[in-house]
Coordinates of C-alpha atoms in Angstrom, one line a residue:
Chain A
M1 CA -3.5 -10.3 39.9
T2 CA -4.5 -6.5 40.1
K3 CA -7.5 -5.6 39.1
A4 CA -6.6 -3.7 36.4
A5 CA -4.4 -6.5 35.0
T6 CA -7.6 -8.5 35.2
T7 CA -9.7 -5.8 33.3
F8 CA -7.0 -5.7 30.7
E9 CA -6.6 -9.0 30.1
T10 CA -10.2 -9.6 29.2
R11 CA -10.6 -6.4 27.0
L12 CA -7.6 -7.6 25.3
K13 CA -9.0 -10.6 24.7
T14 CA -12.5 -9.1 23.7
T15 CA -11.0 -6.9 21.1
A16 CA -9.0 -9.6 19.4
S17 CA -12.0 -11.8 19.4
D18 CA -13.5 -8.5 17.4
V19 CA -10.6 -7.8 15.2
E20 CA -10.7 -11.3 14.3
T21 CA -14.8 -11.0 13.7
L22 CA -14.2 -8.2 11.9
L23 CA -11.7 -9.3 9.4
S24 CA -13.1 -12.5 8.5
S25 CA -16.3 -10.5 7.2
L26 CA -14.1 -8.1 5.1
L27 CA -11.7 -10.5 3.7
S28 CA -14.7 -12.3 2.4
D29 CA -14.8 -13.9 -1.1
A30 CA -17.6 -11.2 -2.0
P31 CA -16.6 -8.1 -4.2
L32 CA -17.6 -5.1 -2.4
V33 CA -18.9 -2.0 -4.6
G34 CA -16.3 -0.5 -7.0
E35 CA -14.6 -4.2 -7.1
I36 CA -14.8 -6.5 -10.1
A37 CA -13.8 -9.6 -8.7
R38 CA -12.1 -11.3 -5.5
P39 CA -9.9 -14.1 -6.6
A40 CA -10.2 -17.0 -4.0
Q41 CA -6.9 -18.3 -4.0
L42 CA -5.4 -14.6 -3.1
M43 CA -8.3 -13.6 -0.7
A44 CA -7.6 -17.3 1.2
A45 CA -3.5 -16.1 1.3
M46 CA -5.1 -13.0 2.7
R47 CA -6.4 -14.7 5.4
H48 CA -4.0 -17.5 6.1
G49 CA -1.9 -14.3 7.0
S50 CA -4.2 -12.3 8.7
L51 CA -6.6 -14.6 10.6
N52 CA -4.1 -16.2 12.8
G53 CA -4.9 -15.9 16.4
G54 CA -2.4 -13.0 17.1
K55 CA -2.9 -10.9 20.2
R56 CA -3.8 -8.1 17.8
L57 CA -2.0 -5.4 20.6
R58 CA -2.3 -2.6 17.7
P59 CA -6.0 -2.4 17.2
F60 CA -6.0 -2.8 20.8
L61 CA -4.2 0.1 21.4
V62 CA -6.4 2.0 18.7
V63 CA -9.6 1.2 20.8
E64 CA -8.2 2.4 24.2
S65 CA -6.5 5.4 23.1
T66 CA -9.9 6.4 21.5
L67 CA -11.6 5.5 24.5
L68 CA -9.3 7.3 26.9
L69 CA -10.5 10.6 24.7
G70 CA -13.9 9.6 24.8
G71 CA -14.2 8.8 21.2
S72 CA -16.4 6.4 19.4
A73 CA -15.5 2.5 20.3
E74 CA -17.0 1.4 17.2
A75 CA -14.6 3.6 14.5
A76 CA -11.8 2.3 16.8
L77 CA -12.2 -1.1 16.0
R78 CA -12.1 -0.6 12.1
V79 CA -9.4 1.6 12.1
G80 CA -7.4 -0.6 14.8
T81 CA -8.6 -3.6 11.8
A82 CA -7.2 -1.4 9.5
L83 CA -4.1 -1.0 11.1
E84 CA -3.7 -4.8 12.0
C85 CA -4.2 -5.7 8.0
L86 CA -0.9 -3.3 7.3
H87 CA 0.8 -4.9 10.1
C88 CA 0.0 -8.6 9.0
Y89 CA 1.3 -7.1 5.2
S90 CA 4.2 -6.6 6.7
L91 CA 4.6 -9.8 8.1
I92 CA 4.1 -11.3 5.0
H93 CA 6.7 -9.7 3.1
D94 CA 9.6 -9.9 5.7
D95 CA 8.8 -13.4 6.0
L96 CA 9.8 -13.9 2.4
P97 CA 12.5 -15.8 1.2
A98 CA 14.2 -12.5 -0.2
M99 CA 14.1 -10.6 3.3
D100 CA 14.0 -13.3 6.5
D101 CA 13.5 -16.4 5.0
D102 CA 11.3 -17.7 7.1
D103 CA 8.7 -21.2 7.3
L104 CA 6.9 -20.5 10.3
R105 CA 5.1 -17.8 12.0
R106 CA 2.9 -18.5 15.0
G107 CA 3.5 -21.9 14.8
Q108 CA 2.2 -21.8 11.1
P109 CA 3.5 -22.1 7.8
T110 CA 4.1 -18.6 6.4
V111 CA 2.5 -17.4 3.3
H112 CA 5.1 -18.2 1.3
R113 CA 5.1 -21.7 2.2
A114 CA 1.5 -22.3 2.6
F115 CA 0.9 -20.9 -0.9
D116 CA 3.8 -19.5 -3.4
E117 CA 6.1 -16.6 -3.0
A118 CA 4.1 -14.4 -5.7
T119 CA 0.9 -15.2 -4.1
A120 CA 2.5 -14.0 -0.6
I121 CA 3.8 -11.0 -2.3
L122 CA 0.2 -9.9 -3.6
A123 CA -1.3 -10.9 -0.4
G124 CA 1.2 -8.2 1.4
D125 CA 0.5 -5.9 -1.6
S126 CA -3.3 -6.1 -1.3
L127 CA -3.4 -6.2 2.6
L128 CA -1.6 -3.0 2.3
T129 CA -3.9 -1.3 0.0
Y130 CA -7.0 -2.8 2.0
A131 CA -5.6 -1.1 5.1
F132 CA -6.6 2.6 3.2
D133 CA -9.7 0.7 2.0
I134 CA -10.7 0.1 5.1
I135 CA -10.1 3.8 6.7
A136 CA -11.5 5.4 3.7
A137 CA -15.1 3.1 3.5
P138 CA -18.5 4.9 4.3
E139 CA -18.7 2.1 7.1
T140 CA -16.3 3.5 9.2
K141 CA -18.2 6.9 10.2
L142 CA -16.0 9.8 11.1
D143 CA -15.7 13.0 9.6
A144 CA -13.6 13.2 6.8
A145 CA -11.3 15.4 8.2
A146 CA -10.5 12.7 10.7
K147 CA -10.5 10.2 8.2
M148 CA -7.4 11.9 6.1
E149 CA -5.4 12.5 8.9
L150 CA -5.5 8.7 9.6
V151 CA -4.5 8.1 6.2
L152 CA -1.5 10.6 6.3
A153 CA -0.5 9.7 9.7
L154 CA -0.8 6.0 9.0
A155 CA 1.0 6.5 5.4
R156 CA 3.8 8.3 6.7
A157 CA 4.2 5.6 10.0
A158 CA 4.2 2.8 7.2
G159 CA 6.2 4.3 4.1
P160 CA 9.7 5.2 3.4
G161 CA 10.3 7.2 6.4
G162 CA 8.8 4.9 8.7
M163 CA 7.9 1.1 8.7
A164 CA 9.3 0.2 5.1
G165 CA 12.2 2.3 5.6
G166 CA 13.1 0.7 8.8
Q167 CA 12.9 -3.0 7.3
A168 CA 15.3 -1.6 4.5
L169 CA 17.9 -0.4 7.3
D170 CA 17.3 -4.1 9.1
L171 CA 18.6 -5.3 5.7
A172 CA 21.7 -3.4 5.4
A173 CA 22.3 -3.8 8.9
E174 CA 22.8 -7.4 8.3
K175 CA 25.6 -6.5 6.2
Q176 CA 27.4 -3.8 8.5
A177 CA 26.3 -3.5 12.5
P178 CA 24.8 -0.3 12.9
D179 CA 25.8 2.0 15.9
E180 CA 23.8 2.7 18.7
L181 CA 21.9 5.9 16.9
G182 CA 21.5 3.5 14.3
V183 CA 20.3 0.8 16.2
M184 CA 17.7 3.3 17.5
T185 CA 16.4 5.2 14.5
L186 CA 15.8 1.5 12.8
Q187 CA 13.7 0.5 15.9
A188 CA 11.7 3.5 15.7
M189 CA 10.9 3.4 12.5
K190 CA 10.4 -0.5 12.5
T191 CA 8.8 -1.6 15.0
G192 CA 8.1 1.8 16.4
A193 CA 6.1 4.2 14.1
L194 CA 3.1 1.9 14.0
L195 CA 2.5 1.5 18.1
R196 CA 3.2 5.4 17.9
F197 CA 0.7 5.6 15.5
A198 CA -1.7 3.0 17.4
C199 CA -1.9 5.4 19.6
E200 CA -2.0 8.8 17.9
A201 CA -4.7 7.0 16.3
G202 CA -7.4 7.4 19.4
A203 CA -6.5 11.0 19.5
I204 CA -7.3 11.6 15.8
I205 CA -10.3 9.4 16.2
A206 CA -12.0 11.2 19.5
Q207 CA -10.6 14.3 17.7
S208 CA -8.9 15.5 20.9
S209 CA -6.5 18.7 21.3
V210 CA -3.0 18.7 19.9
E211 CA -2.2 18.2 23.5
D212 CA -3.8 15.0 24.0
R213 CA -2.7 14.0 20.5
E214 CA 1.0 14.6 21.8
G215 CA 0.6 13.1 24.9
L216 CA -0.5 9.9 22.9
Q217 CA 2.6 10.1 20.8
A218 CA 4.6 10.0 23.3
F219 CA 3.0 7.1 25.4
G220 CA 3.1 5.5 22.0
R221 CA 6.6 6.4 21.1
T222 CA 7.7 5.1 24.5
I223 CA 6.1 1.7 24.5
G224 CA 7.5 1.6 21.1
L225 CA 10.8 1.4 22.6
A226 CA 9.7 -0.9 25.3
F227 CA 8.4 -3.6 23.1
Q228 CA 11.5 -3.5 21.1
L229 CA 13.6 -4.0 24.1
A230 CA 11.6 -6.6 25.8
D231 CA 11.7 -8.3 22.2
D232 CA 15.6 -8.1 22.1
L233 CA 15.6 -9.4 25.5
L234 CA 13.5 -12.5 24.5
D235 CA 15.4 -13.1 22.0
V236 CA 18.3 -13.5 23.6
T237 CA 16.7 -15.4 26.8
S238 CA 13.8 -17.5 25.5
D239 CA 13.8 -20.4 23.0
A240 CA 11.7 -21.3 20.0
A241 CA 9.0 -23.4 21.8
T242 CA 7.9 -20.4 23.8
L243 CA 8.4 -17.8 20.9
G244 CA 6.9 -19.8 17.9
K245 CA 9.4 -18.6 15.5
A246 CA 13.5 -19.3 15.3
A247 CA 15.3 -17.9 18.5
G248 CA 18.3 -15.9 19.1
K249 CA 18.3 -15.2 14.8
D250 CA 18.7 -11.4 15.6
A251 CA 22.1 -12.2 17.4
G252 CA 23.0 -15.0 14.8
R253 CA 23.3 -12.8 12.0
G254 CA 25.4 -10.2 13.5
K255 CA 22.7 -7.5 13.9
G256 CA 23.1 -4.9 16.6
T257 CA 20.4 -4.5 19.2
L258 CA 20.8 -2.1 22.3
V259 CA 21.3 -5.6 24.3
A260 CA 24.3 -6.9 22.7
L261 CA 25.8 -3.2 22.5
H262 CA 24.5 -2.6 26.4
G263 CA 24.1 -6.7 28.2
V264 CA 21.2 -8.2 29.6
D265 CA 21.1 -6.3 33.3
W266 CA 21.2 -2.5 31.3
A267 CA 18.5 -3.7 29.0
E268 CA 16.0 -4.6 32.1
A269 CA 17.1 -1.8 33.9
R270 CA 16.2 0.2 30.8
L271 CA 12.7 -1.9 30.2
E272 CA 11.8 -0.9 33.7
A273 CA 12.6 3.1 33.4
L274 CA 11.1 2.8 30.2
T275 CA 7.5 1.2 31.8
A276 CA 7.3 3.7 34.2
E277 CA 8.1 6.9 32.1
A278 CA 4.9 5.5 30.2
V279 CA 2.4 5.0 32.8
D280 CA 3.7 8.5 33.9
L281 CA 3.1 10.0 30.5
L282 CA -0.6 9.1 31.2
A283 CA -1.2 10.3 34.7
P284 CA -2.6 13.3 33.8
Y285 CA -6.2 11.2 32.8
G286 CA -6.0 9.4 36.0
K287 CA -8.1 6.2 36.4
K288 CA -9.2 6.6 32.9
A289 CA -5.8 5.5 32.2
L290 CA -5.9 2.6 33.8
I291 CA -6.1 0.1 31.1
L292 CA -3.6 1.7 28.6
Q293 CA -0.5 2.0 31.5
E294 CA -1.0 -1.6 32.4
T295 CA -1.0 -2.2 28.3
A296 CA 2.8 -0.8 28.8
R297 CA 3.5 -3.3 31.6
F298 CA 2.2 -6.1 29.7
I299 CA 4.3 -4.9 27.1
A300 CA 7.3 -4.9 29.2
G301 CA 6.6 -8.6 30.7
R302 CA 5.2 -10.4 27.6
E303 CA 6.9 -13.9 27.1
N304 CA 6.2 -13.7 23.2
Chain B
M1 CA -1.4 15.6 -38.0
T2 CA -4.7 17.3 -37.1
K3 CA -4.5 20.2 -34.6
A4 CA -6.1 18.6 -31.7
A5 CA -3.3 15.9 -32.2
T6 CA -0.5 18.5 -32.2
T7 CA -2.2 19.7 -29.1
F8 CA -2.3 16.3 -27.6
E9 CA 1.7 15.4 -27.9
T10 CA 2.5 19.0 -26.5
R11 CA 0.4 18.3 -23.4
L12 CA 1.3 15.0 -23.0
K13 CA 5.1 15.8 -22.9
T14 CA 3.8 18.6 -20.3
T15 CA 2.3 16.7 -18.2
A16 CA 5.3 14.0 -18.4
S17 CA 7.6 16.6 -18.0
D18 CA 5.4 18.2 -14.5
V19 CA 5.2 14.2 -13.1
E20 CA 8.4 13.9 -13.6
T21 CA 9.7 17.0 -11.7
L22 CA 7.3 16.4 -8.5
L23 CA 8.4 13.2 -8.5
S24 CA 11.9 13.9 -8.3
S25 CA 11.0 16.4 -5.3
L26 CA 8.8 13.8 -3.7
L27 CA 11.1 11.4 -3.6
S28 CA 14.2 13.3 -2.2
D29 CA 16.2 11.9 0.4
A30 CA 14.8 14.7 3.0
P31 CA 12.4 13.4 5.2
L32 CA 8.9 14.8 5.8
V33 CA 7.1 15.8 8.9
G34 CA 6.5 12.8 10.6
E35 CA 8.9 10.3 9.3
I36 CA 11.8 9.5 11.3
A37 CA 14.5 9.1 8.3
R38 CA 14.8 8.2 4.7
P39 CA 17.3 5.7 3.9
A40 CA 19.4 6.8 1.3
Q41 CA 19.4 3.1 -0.7
L42 CA 15.6 2.8 -0.7
M43 CA 15.0 6.5 -1.9
A44 CA 17.4 5.2 -4.8
A45 CA 15.7 2.5 -5.6
M46 CA 12.4 4.1 -5.5
R47 CA 13.7 6.9 -8.1
H48 CA 15.1 3.9 -10.3
G49 CA 11.5 2.3 -10.4
S50 CA 9.5 5.8 -10.9
L51 CA 12.0 8.4 -12.5
N52 CA 12.3 6.5 -15.8
G53 CA 11.1 8.8 -18.3
G54 CA 7.2 6.8 -18.9
K55 CA 4.7 8.6 -20.9
R56 CA 2.9 9.3 -17.6
L57 CA -0.4 8.3 -19.3
R58 CA -2.3 7.9 -16.2
P59 CA -1.4 11.1 -14.7
F60 CA -1.9 13.0 -18.3
L61 CA -5.7 11.4 -17.6
V62 CA -6.1 12.5 -14.5
V63 CA -4.9 15.8 -15.4
E64 CA -7.5 15.9 -18.9
S65 CA -10.7 14.5 -16.9
T66 CA -9.9 17.0 -13.8
L67 CA -9.4 20.1 -16.4
L68 CA -12.8 19.0 -18.3
L69 CA -15.1 19.4 -15.9
G70 CA -13.2 22.3 -14.3
G71 CA -11.4 21.3 -11.6
S72 CA -7.8 22.3 -10.3
A73 CA -5.1 21.2 -12.3
E74 CA -2.2 21.6 -9.4
A75 CA -4.5 19.4 -7.5
A76 CA -4.8 16.8 -10.5
L77 CA -1.0 16.5 -11.0
R78 CA -0.5 15.5 -7.3
V79 CA -3.1 13.1 -7.5
G80 CA -1.7 12.0 -10.9
T81 CA 1.4 11.7 -9.1
A82 CA 0.3 9.6 -6.7
L83 CA -1.7 7.3 -9.3
E84 CA 2.2 7.4 -11.0
C85 CA 3.8 6.0 -7.8
L86 CA 1.4 2.9 -7.6
H87 CA 1.4 2.3 -10.7
C88 CA 5.1 2.0 -10.5
Y89 CA 5.1 -0.2 -7.8
S90 CA 2.9 -2.7 -9.7
L91 CA 5.8 -2.8 -12.5
I92 CA 8.4 -3.2 -9.6
H93 CA 6.4 -6.0 -8.2
D94 CA 5.4 -7.5 -11.2
D95 CA 9.0 -8.2 -12.3
L96 CA 9.9 -9.5 -9.8
P97 CA 11.9 -13.2 -10.0
A98 CA 8.5 -15.0 -8.2
M99 CA 6.2 -12.9 -10.7
D100 CA 7.4 -12.2 -14.6
D101 CA 11.0 -12.4 -13.6
D102 CA 12.2 -9.4 -16.3
D103 CA 15.8 -8.1 -16.6
L104 CA 14.4 -5.0 -18.0
R105 CA 11.9 -2.4 -18.4
R106 CA 11.9 0.8 -20.5
G107 CA 15.5 -0.6 -21.7
Q108 CA 16.8 -0.5 -18.4
P109 CA 17.7 -2.9 -15.4
T110 CA 14.7 -3.5 -13.4
V111 CA 14.6 -2.3 -9.4
H112 CA 15.4 -6.0 -8.3
R113 CA 18.6 -6.2 -10.6
A114 CA 19.8 -2.9 -10.4
F115 CA 19.8 -3.3 -6.7
D116 CA 18.7 -6.7 -5.1
E117 CA 15.4 -8.4 -4.6
A118 CA 14.3 -7.6 -1.0
T119 CA 14.9 -3.9 -1.5
A120 CA 12.8 -4.2 -4.7
I121 CA 9.8 -5.5 -2.4
L122 CA 10.4 -2.7 -0.3
A123 CA 10.1 0.0 -2.6
G124 CA 7.4 -1.2 -4.6
D125 CA 5.8 -1.0 -0.8
S126 CA 7.0 1.8 0.1
L127 CA 5.6 3.4 -3.5
L128 CA 2.5 1.8 -2.8
T129 CA 2.2 3.3 0.9
Y130 CA 3.2 6.5 -0.9
A131 CA 0.6 6.6 -2.9
F132 CA -1.6 7.7 -0.1
D133 CA 0.4 9.7 1.4
I134 CA 0.7 12.2 -1.5
I135 CA -3.1 12.6 -1.8
A136 CA -3.7 12.6 1.9
A137 CA -1.2 15.2 2.4
P138 CA -2.3 19.0 3.4
E139 CA 0.0 20.3 -0.4
T140 CA -3.1 18.7 -2.2
K141 CA -5.4 21.3 -1.8
L142 CA -8.5 19.5 -2.2
D143 CA -11.9 19.3 0.4
A144 CA -11.0 16.5 2.5
A145 CA -14.5 14.7 1.4
A146 CA -12.9 14.7 -2.2
K147 CA -9.5 13.1 -0.8
M148 CA -11.4 10.7 1.3
E149 CA -13.2 10.0 -2.5
L150 CA -9.7 9.5 -4.2
V151 CA -8.5 7.2 -1.3
L152 CA -11.2 4.8 -1.6
A153 CA -11.4 4.8 -4.8
L154 CA -7.9 4.2 -5.8
A155 CA -7.9 1.5 -2.7
R156 CA -10.3 -0.3 -4.8
A157 CA -9.1 0.1 -8.0
A158 CA -5.9 -1.3 -6.6
G159 CA -6.5 -3.9 -4.0
P160 CA -7.7 -7.5 -4.5
G161 CA -10.7 -6.3 -6.2
G162 CA -8.6 -4.3 -8.7
M163 CA -5.3 -4.6 -9.8
A164 CA -3.4 -7.1 -7.1
G165 CA -6.4 -8.9 -7.5
G166 CA -5.9 -9.2 -11.6
Q167 CA -2.3 -9.8 -11.3
A168 CA -3.3 -13.1 -9.2
L169 CA -5.2 -14.4 -12.0
D170 CA -2.6 -13.7 -14.2
L171 CA -0.8 -15.9 -12.4
A172 CA -3.4 -18.5 -12.0
A173 CA -3.9 -18.2 -15.7
E174 CA -0.1 -19.4 -16.5
K175 CA -1.4 -23.0 -15.2
Q176 CA -4.6 -22.9 -16.9
A177 CA -5.3 -20.6 -19.8
P178 CA -9.0 -18.8 -18.5
D179 CA -11.8 -18.7 -21.2
E180 CA -12.9 -15.2 -22.9
L181 CA -15.1 -14.1 -19.8
G182 CA -11.7 -14.9 -17.4
V183 CA -9.7 -13.1 -20.0
M184 CA -12.1 -9.8 -19.7
T185 CA -12.4 -10.3 -16.1
L186 CA -8.3 -10.6 -15.8
Q187 CA -8.0 -7.7 -18.1
A188 CA -10.2 -5.4 -16.3
M189 CA -8.6 -6.1 -13.1
K190 CA -5.2 -5.9 -14.2
T191 CA -4.9 -2.8 -16.1
G192 CA -8.5 -1.5 -16.7
A193 CA -9.2 -0.6 -12.7
L194 CA -6.4 1.8 -12.8
L195 CA -7.2 3.8 -16.0
R196 CA -10.6 4.2 -15.1
F197 CA -9.7 5.1 -11.6
A198 CA -7.6 8.0 -13.9
C199 CA -10.7 9.3 -15.8
E200 CA -12.9 8.6 -12.8
A201 CA -10.4 10.8 -10.5
G202 CA -10.9 14.1 -12.3
A203 CA -14.6 13.9 -11.9
I204 CA -13.8 13.7 -7.9
I205 CA -11.3 16.3 -7.9
A206 CA -13.9 18.5 -10.0
Q207 CA -16.5 17.6 -7.4
S208 CA -18.5 16.9 -10.6
S209 CA -22.3 15.3 -10.7
V210 CA -22.8 11.7 -10.6
E211 CA -24.0 12.2 -14.6
D212 CA -20.2 13.3 -15.2
R213 CA -18.6 10.7 -12.9
E214 CA -20.4 8.0 -14.6
G215 CA -19.3 9.4 -18.1
L216 CA -15.6 9.5 -17.2
Q217 CA -15.8 6.0 -15.8
A218 CA -17.3 4.3 -18.8
F219 CA -15.2 6.3 -20.9
G220 CA -11.9 4.8 -18.7
R221 CA -13.0 1.8 -18.9
T222 CA -13.8 1.7 -22.6
I223 CA -10.3 3.0 -23.3
G224 CA -9.0 0.3 -20.9
L225 CA -10.3 -2.3 -22.9
A226 CA -8.4 -0.6 -25.9
F227 CA -4.9 -0.1 -23.9
Q228 CA -5.1 -4.0 -23.4
L229 CA -6.3 -5.1 -26.3
A230 CA -3.2 -2.7 -28.5
D231 CA -1.3 -4.3 -25.6
D232 CA -2.0 -7.8 -26.8
L233 CA -1.8 -7.0 -30.6
L234 CA 1.4 -5.5 -30.1
D235 CA 2.8 -8.3 -28.2
V236 CA 2.0 -10.9 -31.3
T237 CA 3.2 -8.1 -34.1
S238 CA 6.1 -6.0 -32.9
D239 CA 9.8 -7.0 -32.0
A240 CA 11.6 -6.3 -28.7
A241 CA 13.4 -3.8 -29.7
T242 CA 10.3 -1.4 -30.6
L243 CA 8.7 -2.6 -26.9
G244 CA 11.8 -2.6 -25.0
K245 CA 10.8 -5.7 -23.5
A246 CA 10.8 -9.2 -24.2
A247 CA 7.9 -9.5 -27.2
G248 CA 5.7 -12.7 -27.9
K249 CA 5.9 -13.5 -24.0
D250 CA 2.7 -13.9 -23.4
A251 CA 1.9 -16.4 -26.2
G252 CA 5.0 -18.0 -25.5
R253 CA 4.1 -18.5 -21.7
G254 CA 0.3 -19.8 -23.1
K255 CA -1.6 -17.2 -21.3
G256 CA -5.3 -16.2 -22.9
T257 CA -5.8 -13.2 -24.1
L258 CA -8.5 -11.8 -26.7
V259 CA -6.1 -11.9 -30.0
A260 CA -5.3 -15.6 -29.2
L261 CA -9.3 -16.7 -28.8
H262 CA -10.3 -14.6 -31.9
G263 CA -7.0 -13.2 -34.1
V264 CA -5.5 -10.5 -35.1
D265 CA -8.2 -9.3 -37.5
W266 CA -10.7 -9.3 -35.2
A267 CA -9.0 -7.6 -32.8
E268 CA -8.0 -4.9 -35.0
A269 CA -11.6 -4.3 -35.9
R270 CA -12.5 -4.4 -32.1
L271 CA -9.7 -1.7 -31.2
E272 CA -11.6 0.4 -34.1
A273 CA -14.3 0.3 -32.4
L274 CA -13.9 0.7 -28.7
T275 CA -11.7 3.7 -29.7
A276 CA -15.1 4.8 -31.8
E277 CA -17.2 4.1 -28.5
A278 CA -14.8 6.1 -25.9
V279 CA -14.7 8.9 -28.8
D280 CA -18.5 8.9 -28.6
L281 CA -18.7 8.8 -24.5
L282 CA -17.1 12.4 -24.7
A283 CA -19.4 13.7 -27.4
P284 CA -21.7 15.7 -24.9
Y285 CA -18.7 17.6 -24.0
G286 CA -18.2 18.9 -27.5
K287 CA -14.6 20.5 -28.2
K288 CA -13.6 20.3 -24.6
A289 CA -13.1 16.9 -25.2
L290 CA -10.8 16.9 -27.7
I291 CA -7.8 16.1 -25.8
L292 CA -9.0 13.0 -24.2
Q293 CA -10.5 11.9 -27.6
E294 CA -7.4 12.3 -28.8
T295 CA -5.8 10.5 -25.7
A296 CA -8.3 7.2 -26.7
R297 CA -6.8 7.7 -30.4
F298 CA -3.2 7.5 -29.0
I299 CA -4.0 4.3 -27.0
A300 CA -5.3 2.8 -29.9
G301 CA -2.4 3.7 -32.1
R302 CA 0.7 3.5 -29.8
E303 CA 3.8 1.4 -30.5
N304 CA 5.2 0.6 -27.5

């Protein structure tokens, strides 16, 4: 293993642990200023759906892109944790019976199985709402202008023109398989938009130049494509035990993926090319970019 | 009818029409900067769940509380419309089969009946997310600091310690009827928090003093209590044709309300007292407060 890979693994674990600690504290039963009360069952469902030992890749991207550009790591951790709340909301709602109808997530019962459907809907709604609270709260020590840009970029990445819209396209794809452009739009929205935001957030937090922000956006978009391609490849080549969820279900339900359209060999070559492109995009930052470049390699090579 | 009542009715209609126009434009199929694409079916579901000719009471409170304190009416309309998106998301999710399981809303099929359950979940998620987009967007001409306060106050009013938490308490109340304190907490969260925010928002938009902000919060809290009491009274005394939804269902499902606990006579007297209290709270503003005071009377006397 290279030195960069070892450093990457250590830092990924450290950030995951920091996110877990901050999330635990943010999702306590004690109401904040301006809150009336926090229902215990709802908070338990929110914790169940978010404190589940994930890799916390999105917060990691926020933290590392912020460090690359010289911004505050403390603010980045809070923004990353807000993004993780929003990501977890999307998983809770995706798992609902009316959506993907999944019983397991990371080997544990999904929120609607562990609690009930209504509680899962509300826990998702609450995590989504809370993401904006965390960014706007005084504990996130950033200029109001930077917070505002973060709120806007996050809302746009997550809303009807981003992640939620991508999920709607995904539902439509079950009825009629999309063409290649349709698949790419769906993926850019459903998984790409939040990953792009995660990288762009670093440039907003560090109040960097337009060039830096566009560079990080391009990096985020590229690893987003790689992430989805790796996911689709895993779905074909892996088994349920490694994935922690039902494998082969995308193909089984007739959804179009780039792997289905072009085959495994093409997809593997494309994944390699995307990884090289992502690494190149950060070349101007020299050694400071090693960790983010390693993250791009990790995304291409991950096993779940 | 008094002159204030006539002016109130005219202005309520004007604001409702302004909100409808702005919502139509905001919920068009054309993607905004930073959005990838807007799926037509999702946008149609968002419009179905929000462009339904409501009274737009919450936006009206934002606009009128802003005008009372000398803030920008244009900014208030955008913030009020954001709040309306959030309110409509809550109605769409409340109507879902796993929640209240309602087929009709304002005499029209609910979103999950007009479309499907998955689309209704996503339309709600998208309207919630979009509320924060509308506040943060450059078209809302306010200082970043004011926008930030609005985002924070709205997220806190709508999240697990506010409206969403109130909905969770409401679900729990179906299994075990709460005591009086429980009923009051539930109502303060489920319907009170957004009405309080609507009034408080005016003070944030106008960048008023702490005293003004607290005064408007108190007014919002009081009309929130009145609103819920009037709702509970209507549920007992009205019929489905007037309400546009199933009447008597709260009592039918054994939910505790203050009307159930104390009777209709007590509730009517209490409603009158709350209205007088709300009117008094704005007495320091003199004639400028006439419209908001009339709004308090309207809330106590409304028929649906």
